[in-house]
Coordinates of C-alpha atoms in Angstrom, one line a residue:
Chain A
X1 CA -25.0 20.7 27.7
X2 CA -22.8 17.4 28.4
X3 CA -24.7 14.7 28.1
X4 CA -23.6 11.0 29.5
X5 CA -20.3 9.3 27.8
X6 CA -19.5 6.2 27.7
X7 CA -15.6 5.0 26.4
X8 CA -14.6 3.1 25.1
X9 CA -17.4 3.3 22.1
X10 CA -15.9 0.1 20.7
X11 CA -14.2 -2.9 22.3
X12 CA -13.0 -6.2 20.8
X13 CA -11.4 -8.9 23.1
X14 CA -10.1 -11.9 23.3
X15 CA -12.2 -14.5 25.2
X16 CA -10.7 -15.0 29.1
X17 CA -9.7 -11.7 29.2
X18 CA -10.7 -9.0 31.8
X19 CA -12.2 -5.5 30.0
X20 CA -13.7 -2.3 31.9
X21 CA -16.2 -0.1 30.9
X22 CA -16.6 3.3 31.9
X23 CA -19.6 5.8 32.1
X24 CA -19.8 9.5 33.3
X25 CA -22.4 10.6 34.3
X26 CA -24.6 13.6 33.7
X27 CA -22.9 16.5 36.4
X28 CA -25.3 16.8 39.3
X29 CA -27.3 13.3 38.7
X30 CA -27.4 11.0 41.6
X31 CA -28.5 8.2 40.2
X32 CA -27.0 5.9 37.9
X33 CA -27.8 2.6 36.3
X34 CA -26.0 -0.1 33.9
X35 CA -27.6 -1.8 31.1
X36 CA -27.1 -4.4 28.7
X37 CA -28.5 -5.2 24.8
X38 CA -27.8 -8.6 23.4
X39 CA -28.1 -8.1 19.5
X40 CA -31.9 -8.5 18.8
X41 CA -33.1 -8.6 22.4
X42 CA -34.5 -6.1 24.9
X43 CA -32.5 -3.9 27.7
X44 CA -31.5 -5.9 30.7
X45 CA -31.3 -4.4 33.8
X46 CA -27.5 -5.1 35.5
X47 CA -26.8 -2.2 38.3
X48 CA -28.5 0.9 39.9
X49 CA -26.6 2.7 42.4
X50 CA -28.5 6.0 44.7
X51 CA -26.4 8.6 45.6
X52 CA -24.2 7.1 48.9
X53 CA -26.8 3.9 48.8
X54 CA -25.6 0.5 48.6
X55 CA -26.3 0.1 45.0
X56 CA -28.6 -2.8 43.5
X57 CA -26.7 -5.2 42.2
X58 CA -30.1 -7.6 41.7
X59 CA -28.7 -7.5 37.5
X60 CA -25.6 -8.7 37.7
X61 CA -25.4 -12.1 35.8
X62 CA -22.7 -13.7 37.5
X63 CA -19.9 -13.2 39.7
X64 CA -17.6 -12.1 36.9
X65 CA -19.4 -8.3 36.7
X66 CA -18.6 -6.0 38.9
X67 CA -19.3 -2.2 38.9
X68 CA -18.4 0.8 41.0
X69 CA -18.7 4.3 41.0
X70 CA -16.6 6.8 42.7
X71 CA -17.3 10.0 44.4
X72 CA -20.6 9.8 43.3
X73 CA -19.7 10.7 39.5
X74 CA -17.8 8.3 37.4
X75 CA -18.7 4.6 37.2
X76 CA -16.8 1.7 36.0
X77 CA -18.3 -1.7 34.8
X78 CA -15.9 -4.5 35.0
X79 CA -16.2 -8.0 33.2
X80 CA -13.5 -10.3 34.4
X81 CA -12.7 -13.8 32.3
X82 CA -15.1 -12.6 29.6
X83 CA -16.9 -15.3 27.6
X84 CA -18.4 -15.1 23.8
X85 CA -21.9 -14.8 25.5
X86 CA -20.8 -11.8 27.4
X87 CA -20.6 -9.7 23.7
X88 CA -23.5 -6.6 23.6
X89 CA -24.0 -2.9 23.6
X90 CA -23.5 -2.1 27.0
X91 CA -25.9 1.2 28.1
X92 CA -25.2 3.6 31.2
X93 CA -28.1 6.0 32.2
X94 CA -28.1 8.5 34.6
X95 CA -31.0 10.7 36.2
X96 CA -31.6 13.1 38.9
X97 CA -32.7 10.5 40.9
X98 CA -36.0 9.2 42.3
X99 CA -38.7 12.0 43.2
X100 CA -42.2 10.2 43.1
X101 CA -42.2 9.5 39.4
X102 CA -41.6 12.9 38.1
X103 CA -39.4 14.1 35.4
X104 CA -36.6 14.2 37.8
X105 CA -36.3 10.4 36.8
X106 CA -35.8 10.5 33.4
X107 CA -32.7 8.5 32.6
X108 CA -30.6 9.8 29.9
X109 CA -28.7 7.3 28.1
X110 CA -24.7 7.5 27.1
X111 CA -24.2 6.2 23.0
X112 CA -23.5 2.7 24.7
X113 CA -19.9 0.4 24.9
X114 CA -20.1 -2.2 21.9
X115 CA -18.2 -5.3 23.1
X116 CA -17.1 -7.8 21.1
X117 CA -16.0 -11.2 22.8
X118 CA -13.9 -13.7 19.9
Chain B
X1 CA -43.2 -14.6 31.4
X2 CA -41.9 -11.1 31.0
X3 CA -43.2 -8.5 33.4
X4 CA -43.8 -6.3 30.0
X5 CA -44.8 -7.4 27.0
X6 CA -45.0 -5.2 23.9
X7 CA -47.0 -5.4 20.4
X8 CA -46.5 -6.0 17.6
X9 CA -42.9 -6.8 17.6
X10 CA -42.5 -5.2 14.6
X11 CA -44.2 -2.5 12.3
X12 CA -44.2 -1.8 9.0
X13 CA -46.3 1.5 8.0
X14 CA -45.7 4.4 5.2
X15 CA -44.7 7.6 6.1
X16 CA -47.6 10.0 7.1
X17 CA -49.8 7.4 8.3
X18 CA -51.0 6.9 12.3
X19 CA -50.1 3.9 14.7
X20 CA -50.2 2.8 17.4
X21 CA -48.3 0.2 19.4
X22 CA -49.3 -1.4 22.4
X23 CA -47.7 -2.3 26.1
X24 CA -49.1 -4.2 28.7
X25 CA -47.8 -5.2 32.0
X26 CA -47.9 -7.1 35.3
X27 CA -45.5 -5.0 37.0
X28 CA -47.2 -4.3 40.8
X29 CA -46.9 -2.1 43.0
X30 CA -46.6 0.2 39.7
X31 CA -45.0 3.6 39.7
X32 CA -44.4 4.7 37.1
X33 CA -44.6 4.0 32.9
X34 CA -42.0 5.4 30.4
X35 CA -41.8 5.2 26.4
X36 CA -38.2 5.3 25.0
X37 CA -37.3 5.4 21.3
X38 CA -34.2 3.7 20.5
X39 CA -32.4 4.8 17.2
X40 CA -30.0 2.0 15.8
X41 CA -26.6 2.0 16.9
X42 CA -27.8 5.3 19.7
X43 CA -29.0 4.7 23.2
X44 CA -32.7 5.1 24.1
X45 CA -34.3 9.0 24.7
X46 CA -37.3 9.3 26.6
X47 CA -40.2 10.4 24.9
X48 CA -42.9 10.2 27.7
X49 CA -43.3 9.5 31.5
X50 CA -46.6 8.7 33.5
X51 CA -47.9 8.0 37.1
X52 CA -50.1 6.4 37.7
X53 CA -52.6 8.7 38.0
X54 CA -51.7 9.9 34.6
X55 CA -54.0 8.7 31.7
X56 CA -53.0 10.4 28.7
X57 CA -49.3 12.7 28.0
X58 CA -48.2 14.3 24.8
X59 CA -45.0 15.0 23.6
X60 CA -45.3 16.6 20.0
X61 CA -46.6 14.2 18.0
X62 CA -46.3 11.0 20.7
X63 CA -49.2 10.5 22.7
X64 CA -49.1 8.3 25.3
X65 CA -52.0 6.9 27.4
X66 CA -52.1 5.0 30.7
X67 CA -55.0 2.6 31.8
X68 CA -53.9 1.9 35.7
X69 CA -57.1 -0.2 36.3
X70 CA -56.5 -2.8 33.2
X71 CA -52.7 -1.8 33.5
X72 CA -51.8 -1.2 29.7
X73 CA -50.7 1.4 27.9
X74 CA -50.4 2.4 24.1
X75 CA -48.1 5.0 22.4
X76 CA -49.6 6.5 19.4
X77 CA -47.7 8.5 16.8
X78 CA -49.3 10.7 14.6
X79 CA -48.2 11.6 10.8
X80 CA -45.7 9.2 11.1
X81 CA -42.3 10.6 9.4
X82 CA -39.2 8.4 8.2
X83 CA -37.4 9.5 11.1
X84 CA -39.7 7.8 13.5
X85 CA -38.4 4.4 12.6
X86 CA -36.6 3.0 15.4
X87 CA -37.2 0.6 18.6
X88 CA -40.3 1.5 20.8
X89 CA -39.7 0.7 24.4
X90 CA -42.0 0.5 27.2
X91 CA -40.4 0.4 30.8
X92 CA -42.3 0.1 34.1
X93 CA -40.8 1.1 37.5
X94 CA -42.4 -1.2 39.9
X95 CA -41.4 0.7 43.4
X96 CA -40.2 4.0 44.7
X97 CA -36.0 4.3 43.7
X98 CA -36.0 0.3 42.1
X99 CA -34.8 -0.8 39.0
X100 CA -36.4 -0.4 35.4
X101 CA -38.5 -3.6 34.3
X102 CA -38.2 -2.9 30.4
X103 CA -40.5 -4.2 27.4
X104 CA -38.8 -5.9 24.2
X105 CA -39.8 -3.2 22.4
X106 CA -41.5 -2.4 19.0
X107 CA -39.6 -2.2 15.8
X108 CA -41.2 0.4 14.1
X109 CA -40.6 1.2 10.3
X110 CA -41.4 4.0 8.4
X111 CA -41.4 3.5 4.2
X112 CA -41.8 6.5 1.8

């Protein structure tokens, strides 16, 4: 089946510039989180939202991301003024949604955004 | 200091041998531990999943194990095949619906 997608697979900008990301989800999950990988350097948590709960937004690294997701389904990540330092892969995962630590949470992972600040 | 720390960093071994790489956190209250592989350029896939009153799962030839007492973990792979060379990652989940506290992971390299 459809698994997560993530477009656009490749972005190059210019610094100062606002991009958006976007991530859709697998059908049916509730729960949906945002990621990012610096080259060389572990995931970093950014943003979790839970079904109709105000989402965590405990990642975000400063007031210039922003992420939303409508209807439940689609979510957009937005970088606004981007800088050089903001350039990574950047990850969306979806699951079922939390159940007690079952399988229900596995997160399946969408092939990433790779953005490119110059 | 990270919540999860991961070892060795990096791994070199030749394809058909054993390993096993190591994860140990401070993560607490704990829920859950995952093991991800992460195939350059592809997002991670989960290859295991544990509560903590889990000590030991399998998925083919992955086996992870789960010490909640000394709160460490280890992902072996057996008969290790070129296609198991990729980024190990070990991510706790530290309370019921919270976010993912993820490891650095383990570069792990299969040669012929």
């Amino acid at each position: 089946g459809a698994g997560v997608s993530q477009s656009p697979s490749n972005k190059v900008t210019e610094k100062g510039k606002d991009v958006e990301l976007r991530c859709d989800p697998i059908s049916g999950h509730t729960a949906l989180y945002w990621y990012r990988q610096s080259l060389g350097q572990g995931l970093e948590f950014l943003i979790y939202f839970q079904g109709n709960s105000a989402p965590d937004k405990s990642g975000l690294p400063s007031d210039r991301f922003s992420a939303e997701r409508t209807g439940g389904s689609v979510s957009t990540l937005t970088i606004q003024r981007t800088q050089q330092e903001d350039s990574a892969v950047y990850l969306c995962a979806s699951s079922l949604g939390p159940s007690g630590g079952g399988y229900q949470e596995t997160q399946y992972f969408g092939p990433g955004t790779r953005l490119l600040v110059l | 200091k990270n919540q999860v720390e991961q070892s060795p960093q990096s791994l070199i071994i030749l394809e058909g041998k054993n390993c096993t790489l190591q994860c140990n956190y401070t993560v607490s209250p704990f829920s859950n531990l995952r093991w991800y592989k992460q195939d350059t350029g592809r997002g991670p896939v989960s290859l295991t999943i544990m509560t903590f009153s889990e000590n030991t799962k399998s998925n083919g030839r992955y086996t992870a194990t789960l010490d909640a007492d000394t709160k460490q973990s280890s992902l072996h792979i057996t008969a290790s095949q070129l296609s198991d060379s990729a980024s190990y990652i070990c991510v706790v989940r530290g309370n019921q619906g919270g976010k993912l506290i993820f490891g650095q992971g383990t570069e792990l390299s299969v040669k012929p």
